[in-house]
Amino acid sequence: EKNIRFCTNCLACYRDLGSPMPRCPLSDDVRDIVLSIRAADGLLLASPLRGGLPTALMFQFLERALFLLARPTGSAMGMQGCPEPRQTEKTGVAATLVSAGCATTEFRPACDMATPVLAWYASCFVNGLPIGDLYAAACFPRKMETADWSRAFLLRQLTDAQLQEAYDLGARMARRIQAGNPPPYSSAFFNPPA
């Protein structure tokens, strides 16, 4: 368990454009986590889904880490002041994994708003483009009856295929890291098509 306090919106990290990593006045475990991310060659952000979004704890961490790992000097879709990586001396590999509570694969378009959010944060944090994602959809040991759906979170199981996909995603990340020089973060990668 890590101690991750709520951001107080003091904007100390946001105002510090020059530091490789600004100081946050809050005393908790976020700085150590962020230092580990800076030292890493890759980052996999993973979260269970709650209402199609990452957990509140994940959002709390992302909010705290954002301007420790990024500075508001970028641009996207014509808007200035967008986050861009502070760490430009190296690039990393980013990936995401989300676990659906009771949404099966066919519901992913409506129930997975987390993957693009986590992919953007991971990419910005390590100055690299996402290499892949895994949506671990809900799988149930038997056909669900109407009464079962109120207990769906308790009945879902990970399949061997999902575990293999997770392994394959990790192996793909490792191969890309070993190959060296992953492509750097680009806000254009995340722009919606025209």
Coordinates of N, CA and C in Angstrom, one line a residue:
E1 N 0.8 -1.2 0.0 CA 0.0 0.0 0.0 C 0.9 1.3 0.0
K2 N 0.5 2.2 -0.8 CA 1.2 3.5 -0.9 C 0.3 4.6 -0.4
N3 N 0.9 5.6 0.2 CA 0.2 6.7 0.7 C 0.2 7.8 -0.4
I4 N -1.0 8.0 -1.0 CA -1.1 9.0 -2.1 C -2.2 10.0 -1.6
R5 N -1.8 11.2 -1.2 CA -2.7 12.2 -0.8 C -3.3 12.9 -1.9
F6 N -4.5 13.5 -1.6 CA -5.2 14.3 -2.6 C -4.4 15.6 -3.0
C7 N -4.3 15.9 -4.3 CA -3.7 17.2 -4.8 C -4.5 18.3 -4.2
T8 N -3.8 19.4 -3.7 CA -4.5 20.5 -3.1 C -4.6 21.7 -4.2
N9 N -4.1 21.4 -5.4 CA -4.1 22.4 -6.5 C -3.4 23.7 -6.1
C10 N -2.2 23.5 -5.4 CA -1.4 24.6 -5.1 C -0.6 25.1 -6.3
L11 N -0.5 24.3 -7.3 CA 0.1 24.6 -8.6 C 1.6 24.8 -8.6
A12 N 2.3 24.4 -7.5 CA 3.7 24.5 -7.4 C 4.4 23.8 -8.5
C13 N 4.0 22.6 -8.8 CA 4.6 21.8 -9.9 C 4.3 22.4 -11.2
Y14 N 3.1 22.9 -11.4 CA 2.7 23.5 -12.7 C 3.5 24.8 -13.0
R15 N 3.8 25.6 -12.0 CA 4.5 26.8 -12.2 C 6.0 26.6 -12.4
D16 N 6.6 25.5 -12.0 CA 8.0 25.2 -12.1 C 8.3 24.5 -13.5
L17 N 8.6 25.4 -14.5 CA 8.8 24.9 -15.8 C 10.2 24.4 -16.0
G18 N 11.2 24.8 -15.2 CA 12.6 24.5 -15.5 C 13.1 23.2 -14.9
S19 N 12.5 22.8 -13.8 CA 13.1 21.6 -13.1 C 12.8 20.3 -13.8
P20 N 13.8 19.4 -13.8 CA 13.5 18.0 -14.3 C 12.3 17.4 -13.6
M21 N 12.2 17.7 -12.3 CA 11.1 17.2 -11.5 C 10.9 18.2 -10.3
P22 N 9.8 18.9 -10.4 CA 9.5 19.9 -9.3 C 9.3 19.2 -8.0
R23 N 9.3 20.0 -6.9 CA 9.0 19.6 -5.6 C 7.5 19.8 -5.3
C24 N 6.9 18.8 -4.8 CA 5.5 18.9 -4.4 C 5.5 19.1 -2.9
P25 N 4.8 20.1 -2.3 CA 4.8 20.3 -0.9 C 4.2 19.2 -0.1
L26 N 3.4 18.3 -0.7 CA 2.8 17.2 0.1 C 3.8 16.1 0.3
S27 N 3.8 15.6 1.5 CA 4.7 14.5 2.0 C 4.0 13.2 2.0
D28 N 4.2 12.4 1.0 CA 3.7 11.0 0.9 C 4.5 10.2 -0.1
D29 N 4.0 9.1 -0.6 CA 4.8 8.2 -1.5 C 4.9 8.6 -2.9
V30 N 4.2 9.6 -3.4 CA 4.1 10.0 -4.8 C 5.5 10.3 -5.4
R31 N 6.3 11.0 -4.7 CA 7.7 11.4 -5.2 C 8.5 10.1 -5.5
D32 N 8.5 9.1 -4.6 CA 9.2 7.9 -4.8 C 8.7 7.1 -6.0
I33 N 7.4 7.1 -6.2 CA 6.8 6.4 -7.3 C 7.2 7.1 -8.6
V34 N 7.1 8.5 -8.6 CA 7.5 9.3 -9.8 C 9.0 9.1 -10.1
L35 N 9.8 9.0 -9.1 CA 11.3 8.8 -9.3 C 11.5 7.4 -10.0
S36 N 10.7 6.4 -9.6 CA 10.8 5.1 -10.2 C 10.3 5.1 -11.6
I37 N 9.3 5.9 -11.9 CA 8.8 6.0 -13.3 C 9.9 6.7 -14.2
R38 N 10.5 7.7 -13.6 CA 11.6 8.4 -14.4 C 12.7 7.5 -14.7
A39 N 13.0 6.6 -13.8 CA 14.2 5.7 -14.0 C 13.8 4.5 -14.9
A40 N 12.5 4.2 -15.1 CA 12.1 3.0 -15.8 C 12.2 3.2 -17.3
D41 N 12.4 2.1 -18.0 CA 12.4 2.1 -19.5 C 11.0 2.0 -20.0
G42 N 10.0 1.6 -19.2 CA 8.7 1.4 -19.7 C 7.7 1.6 -18.5
L43 N 6.4 1.8 -18.8 CA 5.4 2.0 -17.8 C 4.1 1.3 -18.3
L44 N 3.6 0.4 -17.5 CA 2.3 -0.2 -17.7 C 1.4 0.4 -16.7
L45 N 0.4 1.2 -17.1 CA -0.7 1.6 -16.1 C -1.8 0.7 -16.2
A46 N -2.2 0.2 -15.1 CA -3.3 -0.8 -15.0 C -4.3 -0.4 -14.0
S47 N -5.6 -0.7 -14.3 CA -6.7 -0.3 -13.3 C -7.9 -1.2 -13.6
P48 N -8.6 -1.6 -12.5 CA -9.9 -2.1 -12.8 C -10.8 -0.9 -13.3
L49 N -11.9 -1.3 -13.9 CA -12.8 -0.2 -14.4 C -13.9 -0.1 -13.4
R50 N -14.3 1.2 -13.1 CA -15.5 1.5 -12.3 C -16.3 2.5 -13.1
G51 N -17.4 2.0 -13.6 CA -18.2 2.9 -14.4 C -17.5 3.3 -15.7
G52 N -16.7 2.4 -16.2 CA -16.0 2.6 -17.5 C -14.7 3.4 -17.3
L53 N -14.4 3.9 -16.1 CA -13.2 4.7 -15.9 C -12.2 4.1 -14.9
P54 N -11.0 4.6 -14.9 CA -10.0 4.0 -13.9 C -10.6 4.3 -12.5
T55 N -10.0 3.6 -11.5 CA -10.5 3.8 -10.1 C -10.1 5.2 -9.6
A56 N -10.8 5.6 -8.5 CA -10.5 7.0 -8.0 C -9.1 7.1 -7.5
L57 N -8.5 6.0 -6.9 CA -7.1 6.0 -6.5 C -6.2 6.2 -7.7
M58 N -6.5 5.6 -8.8 CA -5.6 5.8 -10.0 C -5.7 7.3 -10.4
F59 N -6.9 7.8 -10.5 CA -7.1 9.2 -10.9 C -6.3 10.1 -9.9
Q60 N -6.4 9.8 -8.6 CA -5.7 10.6 -7.6 C -4.2 10.6 -7.9
F61 N -3.6 9.4 -8.2 CA -2.2 9.4 -8.5 C -1.9 10.1 -9.8
L62 N -2.7 9.9 -10.8 CA -2.4 10.6 -12.1 C -2.4 12.1 -12.0
E63 N -3.4 12.6 -11.2 CA -3.5 14.1 -10.9 C -2.2 14.6 -10.2
R64 N -1.7 13.8 -9.2 CA -0.6 14.2 -8.5 C 0.7 14.1 -9.3
A65 N 0.8 13.1 -10.2 CA 2.1 12.8 -10.9 C 2.2 13.7 -12.2
L66 N 1.0 14.2 -12.7 CA 1.1 14.8 -14.0 C 2.1 15.9 -14.2
F67 N 2.1 16.9 -13.4 CA 3.0 18.0 -13.6 C 4.3 17.8 -12.8
L68 N 4.5 16.7 -12.2 CA 5.8 16.3 -11.7 C 6.6 15.7 -12.9
L69 N 5.8 15.0 -13.8 CA 6.5 14.3 -14.9 C 6.3 15.1 -16.3
A70 N 5.4 16.1 -16.3 CA 5.2 16.9 -17.5 C 5.2 18.3 -17.1
R71 N 5.3 19.2 -18.1 CA 5.3 20.6 -17.9 C 4.2 21.2 -18.9
P72 N 3.6 22.3 -18.6 CA 2.5 22.8 -19.4 C 3.0 23.7 -20.6
T73 N 3.9 23.1 -21.4 CA 4.5 23.9 -22.5 C 4.2 23.3 -23.8
G74 N 3.4 22.3 -23.9 CA 3.1 21.7 -25.2 C 1.9 22.3 -25.8
S75 N 1.5 21.8 -27.0 CA 0.3 22.2 -27.7 C -0.4 21.0 -28.3
A76 N -1.7 21.0 -28.4 CA -2.5 20.0 -29.0 C -3.7 20.6 -29.6
M77 N -4.0 20.2 -30.9 CA -5.2 20.6 -31.6 C -5.4 22.1 -31.5
G78 N -4.2 22.9 -31.6 CA -4.3 24.3 -31.6 C -4.3 25.0 -30.2
M79 N -4.4 24.2 -29.2 CA -4.4 24.7 -27.8 C -3.0 24.7 -27.2
Q80 N -2.6 25.8 -26.6 CA -1.3 25.9 -26.0 C -1.4 25.6 -24.5
G81 N -0.2 25.3 -23.9 CA -0.2 25.0 -22.4 C -0.6 23.6 -22.1
C82 N -0.5 22.7 -23.0 CA -0.8 21.3 -22.8 C 0.4 20.6 -22.2
P83 N 0.2 19.6 -21.4 CA 1.3 18.8 -20.8 C 2.1 18.2 -21.9
E84 N 3.4 18.2 -21.7 CA 4.4 17.5 -22.5 C 5.5 16.9 -21.6
P85 N 6.1 15.8 -21.9 CA 7.1 15.2 -21.0 C 8.2 16.2 -20.6
R86 N 8.5 16.1 -19.3 CA 9.7 16.8 -18.8 C 11.0 16.1 -19.2
Q87 N 10.9 14.8 -19.1 CA 12.0 14.0 -19.4 C 12.2 13.8 -20.9
T88 N 13.1 14.5 -21.5 CA 13.3 14.5 -23.0 C 14.7 13.8 -23.3
E89 N 15.5 13.5 -22.3 CA 16.8 12.9 -22.6 C 16.7 11.4 -22.9
K90 N 15.5 10.8 -22.7 CA 15.3 9.4 -23.0 C 13.8 9.2 -23.3
T91 N 13.6 8.1 -24.1 CA 12.2 7.8 -24.4 C 11.9 6.4 -23.7
G92 N 10.6 6.2 -23.5 CA 10.2 4.9 -22.9 C 9.1 4.2 -23.6
V93 N 8.7 3.1 -23.1 CA 7.6 2.3 -23.7 C 6.4 2.4 -22.8
A94 N 5.2 2.6 -23.3 CA 4.0 2.7 -22.6 C 3.0 1.7 -23.0
A95 N 2.2 1.2 -22.0 CA 1.1 0.3 -22.3 C 0.1 0.4 -21.2
T96 N -1.1 -0.1 -21.5 CA -2.2 -0.1 -20.5 C -2.9 -1.4 -20.4
L97 N -3.5 -1.6 -19.2 CA -4.3 -2.8 -19.0 C -5.5 -2.4 -18.1
V98 N -6.6 -2.7 -18.6 CA -7.8 -2.4 -17.7 C -8.6 -3.7 -17.6
S99 N -9.2 -3.9 -16.4 CA -10.0 -5.1 -16.1 C -11.5 -4.7 -15.9
A100 N -12.3 -5.2 -16.8 CA -13.7 -4.8 -16.7 C -14.4 -5.6 -15.6
G101 N -15.3 -4.8 -14.9 CA -16.0 -5.5 -13.8 C -17.0 -6.5 -14.3
C102 N -18.0 -6.0 -15.1 CA -19.0 -7.0 -15.6 C -19.3 -6.7 -17.1
A103 N -18.5 -5.9 -17.7 CA -18.7 -5.6 -19.2 C -18.0 -6.6 -20.0
T104 N -18.7 -7.3 -20.9 CA -18.1 -8.3 -21.7 C -17.5 -7.6 -22.9
T105 N -16.8 -8.3 -23.8 CA -16.0 -7.7 -24.9 C -16.9 -6.8 -25.8
E106 N -18.1 -7.3 -26.1 CA -19.0 -6.5 -27.0 C -19.4 -5.2 -26.4
F107 N -19.2 -5.0 -25.1 CA -19.6 -3.7 -24.5 C -18.4 -2.7 -24.4
R108 N -17.2 -3.2 -24.8 CA -16.0 -2.3 -24.6 C -16.2 -0.9 -25.2
P109 N -16.8 -0.7 -26.4 CA -16.9 0.7 -26.9 C -17.7 1.6 -26.0
A110 N -18.6 1.1 -25.3 CA -19.4 1.9 -24.4 C -18.9 1.9 -22.9
C111 N -18.1 0.9 -22.6 CA -17.7 0.8 -21.2 C -16.2 1.0 -20.9
D112 N -15.4 1.3 -21.9 CA -14.0 1.5 -21.6 C -13.5 2.9 -22.1
M113 N -13.7 3.8 -21.2 CA -13.2 5.2 -21.4 C -11.8 5.3 -20.8
A114 N -11.4 4.3 -20.1 CA -10.1 4.3 -19.3 C -8.9 4.1 -20.2
T115 N -9.0 3.2 -21.2 CA -7.8 2.9 -22.0 C -7.2 4.2 -22.6
P116 N -7.9 5.0 -23.4 CA -7.3 6.2 -23.9 C -6.7 7.2 -22.9
V117 N -7.4 7.3 -21.8 CA -6.9 8.2 -20.7 C -5.6 7.6 -20.2
L118 N -5.5 6.4 -19.8 CA -4.3 5.8 -19.2 C -3.2 5.8 -20.3
A119 N -3.5 5.5 -21.5 CA -2.5 5.5 -22.6 C -1.8 6.9 -22.7
W120 N -2.7 7.9 -22.7 CA -2.1 9.3 -22.8 C -1.2 9.6 -21.6
Y121 N -1.6 9.3 -20.4 CA -0.8 9.6 -19.2 C 0.5 8.8 -19.2
A122 N 0.4 7.5 -19.5 CA 1.6 6.6 -19.6 C 2.6 7.1 -20.6
S123 N 2.1 7.5 -21.7 CA 3.0 8.0 -22.8 C 3.6 9.3 -22.4
C124 N 2.9 10.2 -21.8 CA 3.5 11.5 -21.4 C 4.5 11.3 -20.3
F125 N 4.2 10.4 -19.4 CA 5.1 10.1 -18.2 C 6.4 9.6 -18.6
V126 N 6.5 8.7 -19.7 CA 7.8 8.1 -20.0 C 8.3 8.6 -21.4
N127 N 7.6 9.6 -21.9 CA 8.1 10.2 -23.2 C 8.2 9.1 -24.3
G128 N 7.1 8.4 -24.5 CA 7.0 7.4 -25.5 C 5.6 7.1 -25.9
L129 N 5.5 6.5 -27.1 CA 4.1 6.2 -27.6 C 3.7 4.8 -27.1
P130 N 2.4 4.7 -27.0 CA 1.8 3.4 -26.4 C 2.2 2.2 -27.4
I131 N 2.5 1.1 -26.8 CA 2.9 0.0 -27.6 C 1.7 -1.0 -27.7
G132 N 0.7 -0.9 -26.8 CA -0.4 -1.7 -26.8 C -1.3 -1.6 -25.6
D133 N -2.4 -2.3 -25.6 CA -3.3 -2.3 -24.4 C -4.0 -3.6 -24.3
L134 N -4.5 -3.9 -23.1 CA -5.3 -5.1 -22.9 C -6.5 -4.7 -22.2
Y135 N -7.7 -5.1 -22.7 CA -9.0 -5.0 -22.1 C -9.4 -6.4 -21.6
A136 N -9.3 -6.6 -20.3 CA -9.6 -7.9 -19.8 C -11.1 -7.9 -19.5
A137 N -11.9 -8.2 -20.5 CA -13.4 -8.2 -20.4 C -13.8 -9.2 -19.4
A138 N -15.0 -9.0 -18.9 CA -15.6 -9.9 -18.0 C -15.9 -11.3 -18.6
C139 N -15.5 -12.3 -18.0 CA -15.9 -13.7 -18.5 C -16.5 -14.4 -17.3
F140 N -17.5 -15.1 -17.5 CA -18.2 -15.8 -16.4 C -18.2 -17.3 -16.6
P141 N -18.2 -18.0 -15.5 CA -18.0 -19.5 -15.5 C -19.3 -20.2 -16.1
R142 N -20.4 -19.5 -16.2 CA -21.6 -20.1 -16.8 C -22.4 -19.0 -17.4
K143 N -23.5 -19.4 -18.1 CA -24.4 -18.4 -18.7 C -25.0 -17.6 -17.5
M144 N -25.0 -16.3 -17.7 CA -25.6 -15.4 -16.6 C -27.1 -15.4 -16.7
E145 N -27.7 -15.6 -15.6 CA -29.2 -15.5 -15.5 C -29.5 -14.0 -15.0
T146 N -30.7 -13.6 -15.1 CA -31.1 -12.2 -14.7 C -30.6 -11.9 -13.3
A147 N -30.9 -12.8 -12.4 CA -30.5 -12.6 -10.9 C -29.0 -12.5 -10.7
D148 N -28.2 -13.1 -11.6 CA -26.8 -13.2 -11.5 C -26.1 -11.8 -11.7
W149 N -26.7 -10.9 -12.5 CA -26.1 -9.7 -12.9 C -25.8 -8.8 -11.7
S150 N -26.6 -8.8 -10.7 CA -26.4 -8.0 -9.5 C -25.2 -8.5 -8.7
R151 N -24.6 -9.7 -9.0 CA -23.4 -10.2 -8.4 C -22.3 -10.4 -9.4
A152 N -22.4 -9.8 -10.6 CA -21.5 -10.0 -11.6 C -20.0 -9.8 -11.3
F153 N -19.7 -8.7 -10.5 CA -18.4 -8.4 -10.1 C -17.7 -9.6 -9.3
L154 N -18.6 -10.3 -8.6 CA -18.1 -11.4 -7.8 C -18.0 -12.7 -8.6
L155 N -18.6 -12.8 -9.7 CA -18.6 -14.0 -10.5 C -17.6 -14.0 -11.6
R156 N -17.1 -12.9 -12.0 CA -16.2 -12.8 -13.2 C -14.9 -13.5 -12.9
Q157 N -14.3 -14.0 -13.9 CA -13.0 -14.7 -13.8 C -12.1 -14.3 -14.9
L158 N -10.8 -14.3 -14.7 CA -9.8 -14.1 -15.8 C -9.6 -15.5 -16.5
T159 N -9.5 -15.4 -17.8 CA -9.4 -16.7 -18.6 C -7.9 -16.9 -18.8
D160 N -7.5 -18.1 -19.2 CA -6.2 -18.4 -19.6 C -5.7 -17.5 -20.8
A161 N -6.7 -17.3 -21.7 CA -6.4 -16.4 -22.8 C -6.0 -15.0 -22.4
Q162 N -6.8 -14.5 -21.4 CA -6.5 -13.1 -20.9 C -5.1 -13.1 -20.2
L163 N -4.8 -14.1 -19.5 CA -3.5 -14.2 -18.8 C -2.4 -14.3 -19.9
Q164 N -2.6 -15.0 -20.9 CA -1.6 -15.1 -22.0 C -1.5 -13.7 -22.7
E165 N -2.6 -13.0 -22.9 CA -2.5 -11.7 -23.5 C -1.7 -10.7 -22.7
A166 N -1.9 -10.8 -21.4 CA -1.2 -10.0 -20.4 C 0.3 -10.3 -20.5
Y167 N 0.7 -11.6 -20.6 CA 2.1 -12.0 -20.7 C 2.6 -11.5 -22.0
D168 N 1.9 -11.6 -23.1 CA 2.3 -11.2 -24.4 C 2.5 -9.7 -24.5
L169 N 1.7 -8.9 -23.8 CA 1.9 -7.5 -23.8 C 3.2 -7.1 -23.0
G170 N 3.4 -7.8 -21.9 CA 4.7 -7.6 -21.2 C 5.9 -7.9 -22.0
A171 N 5.8 -9.1 -22.7 CA 6.9 -9.5 -23.6 C 7.1 -8.5 -24.7
R172 N 6.0 -8.0 -25.3 CA 6.2 -7.0 -26.4 C 6.8 -5.7 -25.9
M173 N 6.5 -5.3 -24.7 CA 7.1 -4.2 -24.1 C 8.6 -4.4 -23.9
A174 N 9.0 -5.6 -23.3 CA 10.4 -6.0 -23.1 C 11.2 -6.0 -24.4
R175 N 10.6 -6.6 -25.5 CA 11.3 -6.6 -26.8 C 11.5 -5.2 -27.3
R176 N 10.5 -4.3 -27.1 CA 10.7 -2.9 -27.6 C 11.7 -2.2 -26.8
I177 N 11.8 -2.4 -25.5 CA 12.8 -1.8 -24.7 C 14.2 -2.3 -25.1
Q178 N 14.3 -3.6 -25.3 CA 15.6 -4.2 -25.7 C 16.1 -3.7 -27.1
A179 N 15.1 -3.4 -27.9 CA 15.5 -2.9 -29.3 C 16.0 -1.5 -29.2
G180 N 15.7 -0.7 -28.2 CA 16.2 0.6 -28.0 C 15.5 1.7 -28.8
N181 N 15.7 2.9 -28.4 CA 15.2 4.1 -29.1 C 13.7 4.0 -29.5
P182 N 12.8 3.8 -28.5 CA 11.4 3.8 -28.8 C 11.0 5.2 -29.2
P183 N 10.0 5.4 -30.1 CA 9.6 6.7 -30.5 C 9.1 7.6 -29.4
P184 N 9.4 8.9 -29.5 CA 9.0 9.8 -28.4 C 7.6 10.1 -28.4
Y185 N 7.1 10.6 -27.3 CA 5.7 11.1 -27.1 C 5.4 12.1 -28.2
S186 N 4.2 12.1 -28.7 CA 3.7 13.1 -29.6 C 2.3 13.3 -29.4
S187 N 1.9 14.6 -29.1 CA 0.5 14.9 -28.9 C -0.3 14.6 -30.1
A188 N 0.3 14.6 -31.3 CA -0.5 14.4 -32.5 C -1.0 12.9 -32.6
F189 N -0.3 12.0 -31.9 CA -0.7 10.6 -31.9 C -2.1 10.5 -31.2
F190 N -2.4 11.4 -30.3 CA -3.7 11.3 -29.5 C -4.8 12.2 -30.1
N191 N -4.5 13.0 -31.1 CA -5.5 13.9 -31.7 C -6.5 13.0 -32.4
P192 N -7.8 13.4 -32.3 CA -8.8 12.7 -33.0 C -8.6 12.9 -34.5
P193 N -9.0 11.9 -35.3 CA -8.9 12.1 -36.8 C -9.7 13.3 -37.3
A194 N -9.3 13.9 -38.3 CA -10.0 15.1 -38.8 C -11.2 14.7 -39.7

